[in-house]
Short mmCIF file of C-alpha atoms and ligand atoms in Angstrom, two decimals:
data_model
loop_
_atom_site.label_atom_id
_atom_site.label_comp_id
_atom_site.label_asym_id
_atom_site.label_seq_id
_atom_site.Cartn_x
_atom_site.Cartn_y
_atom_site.Cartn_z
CA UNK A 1 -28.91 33.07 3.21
CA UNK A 2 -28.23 29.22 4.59
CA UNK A 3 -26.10 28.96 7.18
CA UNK A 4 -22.71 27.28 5.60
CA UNK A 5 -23.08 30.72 3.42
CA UNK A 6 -23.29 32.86 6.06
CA UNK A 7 -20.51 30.61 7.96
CA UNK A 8 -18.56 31.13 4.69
CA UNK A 9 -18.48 34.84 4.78
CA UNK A 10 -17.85 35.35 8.86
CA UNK A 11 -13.97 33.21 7.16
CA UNK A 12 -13.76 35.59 4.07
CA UNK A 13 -14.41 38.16 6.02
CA UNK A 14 -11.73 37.06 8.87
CA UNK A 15 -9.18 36.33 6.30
CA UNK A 16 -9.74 39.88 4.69
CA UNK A 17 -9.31 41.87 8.07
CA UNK A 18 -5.86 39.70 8.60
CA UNK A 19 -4.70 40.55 4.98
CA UNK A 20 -5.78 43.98 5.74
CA UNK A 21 -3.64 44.19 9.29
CA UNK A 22 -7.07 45.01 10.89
CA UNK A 23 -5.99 42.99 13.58
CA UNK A 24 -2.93 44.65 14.63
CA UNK A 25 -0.51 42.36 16.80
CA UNK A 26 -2.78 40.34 19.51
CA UNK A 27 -4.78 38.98 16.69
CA UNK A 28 -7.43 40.02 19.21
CA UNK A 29 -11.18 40.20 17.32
CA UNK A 30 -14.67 38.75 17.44
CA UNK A 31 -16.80 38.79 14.42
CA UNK A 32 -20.47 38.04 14.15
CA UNK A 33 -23.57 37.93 11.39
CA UNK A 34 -27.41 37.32 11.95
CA UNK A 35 -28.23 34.05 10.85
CA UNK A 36 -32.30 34.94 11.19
CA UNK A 37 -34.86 36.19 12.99
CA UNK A 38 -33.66 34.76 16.22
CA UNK A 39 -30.24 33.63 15.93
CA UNK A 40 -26.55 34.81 14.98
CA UNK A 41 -23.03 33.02 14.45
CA UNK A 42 -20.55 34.25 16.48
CA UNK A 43 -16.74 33.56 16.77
CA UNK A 44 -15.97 30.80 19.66
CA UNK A 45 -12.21 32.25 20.46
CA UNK A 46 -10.25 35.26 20.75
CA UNK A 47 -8.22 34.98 17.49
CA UNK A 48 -9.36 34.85 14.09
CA UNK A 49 -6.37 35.42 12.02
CA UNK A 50 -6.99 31.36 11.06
CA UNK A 51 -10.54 31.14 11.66
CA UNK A 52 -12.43 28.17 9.64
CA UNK A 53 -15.82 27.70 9.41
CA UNK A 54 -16.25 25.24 12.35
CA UNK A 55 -15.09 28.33 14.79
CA UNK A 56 -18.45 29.66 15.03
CA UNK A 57 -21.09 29.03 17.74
CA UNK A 58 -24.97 29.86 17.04
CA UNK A 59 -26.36 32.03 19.64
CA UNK A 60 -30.19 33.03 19.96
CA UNK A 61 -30.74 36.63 20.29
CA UNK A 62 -30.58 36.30 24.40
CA UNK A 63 -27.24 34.97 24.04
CA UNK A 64 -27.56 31.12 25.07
CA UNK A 65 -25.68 29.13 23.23
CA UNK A 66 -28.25 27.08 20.44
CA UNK A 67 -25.90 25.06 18.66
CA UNK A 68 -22.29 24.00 18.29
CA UNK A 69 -19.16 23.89 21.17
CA UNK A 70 -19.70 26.27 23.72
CA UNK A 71 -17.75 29.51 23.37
CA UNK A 72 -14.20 30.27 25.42
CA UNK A 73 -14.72 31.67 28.68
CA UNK A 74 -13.02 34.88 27.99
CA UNK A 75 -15.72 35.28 24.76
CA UNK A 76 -18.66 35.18 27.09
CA UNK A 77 -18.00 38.69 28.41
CA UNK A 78 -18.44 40.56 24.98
CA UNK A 79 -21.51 38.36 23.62
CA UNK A 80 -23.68 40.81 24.79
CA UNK A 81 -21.87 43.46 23.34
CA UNK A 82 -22.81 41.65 19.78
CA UNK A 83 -26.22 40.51 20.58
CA UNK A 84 -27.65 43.98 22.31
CA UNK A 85 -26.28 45.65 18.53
CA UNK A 86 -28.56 42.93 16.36
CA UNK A 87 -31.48 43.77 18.56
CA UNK A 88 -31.21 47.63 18.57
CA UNK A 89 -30.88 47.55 14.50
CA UNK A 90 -33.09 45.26 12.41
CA UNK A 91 -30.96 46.48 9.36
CA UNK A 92 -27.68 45.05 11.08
CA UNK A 93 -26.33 41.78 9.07
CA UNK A 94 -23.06 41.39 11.01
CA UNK A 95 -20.70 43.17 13.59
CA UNK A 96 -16.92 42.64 13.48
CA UNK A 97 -14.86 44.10 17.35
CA UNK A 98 -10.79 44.49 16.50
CA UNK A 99 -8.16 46.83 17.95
CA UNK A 100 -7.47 48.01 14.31
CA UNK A 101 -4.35 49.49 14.45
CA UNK A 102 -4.79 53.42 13.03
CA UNK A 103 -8.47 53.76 14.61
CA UNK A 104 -6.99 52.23 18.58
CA UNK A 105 -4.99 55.58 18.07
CA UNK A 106 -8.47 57.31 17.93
CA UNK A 107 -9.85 55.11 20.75
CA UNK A 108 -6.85 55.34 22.87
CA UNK A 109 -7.10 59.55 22.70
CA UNK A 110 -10.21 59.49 23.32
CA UNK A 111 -11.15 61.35 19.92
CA UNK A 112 -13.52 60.67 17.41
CA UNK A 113 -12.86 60.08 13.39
CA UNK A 114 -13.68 63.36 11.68
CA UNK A 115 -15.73 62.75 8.28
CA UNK A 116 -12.99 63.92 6.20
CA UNK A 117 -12.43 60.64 3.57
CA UNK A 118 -14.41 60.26 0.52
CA UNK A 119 -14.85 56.39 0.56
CA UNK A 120 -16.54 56.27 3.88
CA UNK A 121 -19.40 58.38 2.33
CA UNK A 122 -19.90 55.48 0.29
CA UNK A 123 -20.47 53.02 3.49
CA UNK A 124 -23.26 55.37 4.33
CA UNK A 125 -21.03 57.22 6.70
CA UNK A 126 -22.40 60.79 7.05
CA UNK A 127 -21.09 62.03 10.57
CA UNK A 128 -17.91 61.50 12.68
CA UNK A 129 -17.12 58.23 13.99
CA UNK A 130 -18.01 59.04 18.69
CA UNK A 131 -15.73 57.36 21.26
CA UNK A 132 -17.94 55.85 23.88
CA UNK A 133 -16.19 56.31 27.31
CA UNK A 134 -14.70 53.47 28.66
CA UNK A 135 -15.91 51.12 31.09
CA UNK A 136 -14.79 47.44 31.09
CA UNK A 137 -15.44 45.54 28.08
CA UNK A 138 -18.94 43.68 27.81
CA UNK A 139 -19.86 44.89 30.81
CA UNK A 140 -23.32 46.67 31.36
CA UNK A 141 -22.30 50.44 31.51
CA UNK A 142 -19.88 49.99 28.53
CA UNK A 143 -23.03 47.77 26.31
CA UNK A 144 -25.24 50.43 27.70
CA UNK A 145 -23.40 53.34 26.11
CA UNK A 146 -22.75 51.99 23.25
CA UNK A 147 -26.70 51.06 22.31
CA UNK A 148 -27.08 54.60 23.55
CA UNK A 149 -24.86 56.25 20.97
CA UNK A 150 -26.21 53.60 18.08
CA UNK A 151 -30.08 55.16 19.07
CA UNK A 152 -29.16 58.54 18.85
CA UNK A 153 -27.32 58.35 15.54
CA UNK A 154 -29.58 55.76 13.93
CA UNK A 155 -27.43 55.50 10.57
CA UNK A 156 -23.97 55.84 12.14
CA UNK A 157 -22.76 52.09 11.42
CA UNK A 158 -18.87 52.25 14.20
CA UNK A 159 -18.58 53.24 17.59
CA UNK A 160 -15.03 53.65 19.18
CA UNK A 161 -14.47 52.12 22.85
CA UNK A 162 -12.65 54.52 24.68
CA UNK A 163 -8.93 53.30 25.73
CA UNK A 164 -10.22 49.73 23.54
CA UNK A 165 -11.08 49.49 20.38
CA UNK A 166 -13.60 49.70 17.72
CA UNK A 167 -17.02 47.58 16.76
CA UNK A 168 -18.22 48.23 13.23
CA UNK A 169 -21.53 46.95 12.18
CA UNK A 170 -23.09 46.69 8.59
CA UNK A 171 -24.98 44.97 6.46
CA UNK A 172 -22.78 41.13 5.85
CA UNK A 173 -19.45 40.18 7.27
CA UNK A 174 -17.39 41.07 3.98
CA UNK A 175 -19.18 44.39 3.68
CA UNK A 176 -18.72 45.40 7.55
CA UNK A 177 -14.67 44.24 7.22
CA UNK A 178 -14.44 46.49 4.46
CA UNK A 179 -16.12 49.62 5.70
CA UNK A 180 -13.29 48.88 8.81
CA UNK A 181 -10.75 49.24 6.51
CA UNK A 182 -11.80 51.81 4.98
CA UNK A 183 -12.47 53.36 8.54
CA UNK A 184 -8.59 52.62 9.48
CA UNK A 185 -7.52 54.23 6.21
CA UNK A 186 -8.98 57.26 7.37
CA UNK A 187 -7.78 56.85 10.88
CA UNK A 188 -4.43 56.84 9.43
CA UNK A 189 -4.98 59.11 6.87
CA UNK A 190 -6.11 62.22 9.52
CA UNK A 191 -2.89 61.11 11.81
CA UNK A 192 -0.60 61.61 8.96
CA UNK A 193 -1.78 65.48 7.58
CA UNK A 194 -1.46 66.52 11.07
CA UNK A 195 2.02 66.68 9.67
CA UNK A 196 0.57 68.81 6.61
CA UNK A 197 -1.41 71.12 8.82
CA UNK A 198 -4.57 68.55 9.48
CA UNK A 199 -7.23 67.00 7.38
CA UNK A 200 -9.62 69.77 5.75
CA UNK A 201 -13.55 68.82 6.40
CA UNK A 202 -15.17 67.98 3.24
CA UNK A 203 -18.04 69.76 1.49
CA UNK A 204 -20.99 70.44 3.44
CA UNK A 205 -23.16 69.24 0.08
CA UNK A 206 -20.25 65.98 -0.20
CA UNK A 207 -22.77 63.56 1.27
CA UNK A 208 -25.95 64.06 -1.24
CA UNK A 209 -23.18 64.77 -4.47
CA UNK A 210 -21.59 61.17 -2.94
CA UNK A 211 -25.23 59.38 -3.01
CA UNK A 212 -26.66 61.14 -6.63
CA UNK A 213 -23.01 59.64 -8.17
CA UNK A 214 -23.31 56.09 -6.42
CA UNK A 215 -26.98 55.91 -7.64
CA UNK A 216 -25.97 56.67 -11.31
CA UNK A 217 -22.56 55.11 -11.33
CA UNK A 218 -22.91 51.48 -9.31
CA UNK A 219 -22.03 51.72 -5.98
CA UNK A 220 -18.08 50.59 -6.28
CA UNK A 221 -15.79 51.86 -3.41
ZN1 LIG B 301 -11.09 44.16 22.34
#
């Protein structure tokens, strides 16, 4: 993909996590997508809900900055929490960090999202979604445990920060904003059938029946 494209869907997919309310009130989020072998985009501020395509930096995969306005100071403490994702997973196209307002409930407990909502099958979700314990953000211990958790649950595509928030990675920008709103729907879905006597865990068989019917009907969510 050139690189306007790829600039073009880090905005669509910024515009669709503020339509979504995927940034709950601080607007706080930093989105990212590979742009090749050796370089991603990355968002230059703290907000996106009005990000435009000029708000990106290119980083290499070290994190120095290889073309455009440097980023904020307060950005350069998560880059590695970005970068260290793209080099643990090849298949990784783009990694979006918000406080996403039903899944910082998760975080903030210190409990992970139980498998219990059909549409996250479809993502290629086939486990619960771990809380990796706190430590401050970017920093070492906290990047650490995160790449930790990614290489011991190779296809598991979210990790919650404990007392945070949440980084999602997928394939593209748009695809990786939609599997986090589909993760927040289940966030809020489990919080609400508490009330109901709690969520009921799918079929054990949910995940293969889920993959025969996307491969025969299309993959639409
Ligand atoms: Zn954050």
């Amino acid at each position: 993909m050139l690189e306007k494209e790829v600039r073009l869907r880090i905005v669509e997919a910024a515009h669709l996590l503020a339509k979504s309310g995927m940034l709950y009130r601080g607007e706080h989020a930093n989105l990212s997508a590979r742009l090749d072998d050796q370089h991603i985009l990355m968002t230059r501020g703290g907000s996106i809900a009005n990000l435009s395509g000029d708000d990106l930096a290119v980083l290499d995969l070290q994190g120095n900055l290889a073309d455009g306005e440097a980023m904020d100071a307060t950005m350069q403490e998560v880059i590695q929490m970005h970068i260290r994702v793209y080099q643990a997973r090849a298949s990784v196209g783009a990694v979006i960090h918000t406080h996403a307002p039903h899944v910082t409930v998760f975080a903030v407990a210190n409990q992970p999202i139980p498998l219990v909502y059909e549409p996250l099958l479809r993502f290629g979700v086939t486990e619960s979604i771990p809380v990796v314990p706190w430590a401050p953000r970017g920093s070492d211990k906290s990047v650490n445990a995160i790449i930790d958790v990614l290489s011991n649950h190779p296809g598991l595509p979210a990790v919650m920060m404990a007392n945070h928030g949440v980084l999602v990675f997928h394939q593209d920008p748009v695809n990786t904003a939609r599997l986090l709103s589909t993760l927040d729907e289940a966030a809020e879905l489990v919080i609400q059938a508490k009330a109901l006597g709690g969520a009921k865990e799918l079929d054990p068989a949910a995940i293969e029946q889920v993959k025969d019917r996307m491969a025969a009907f299309g993959s639409r969510r």
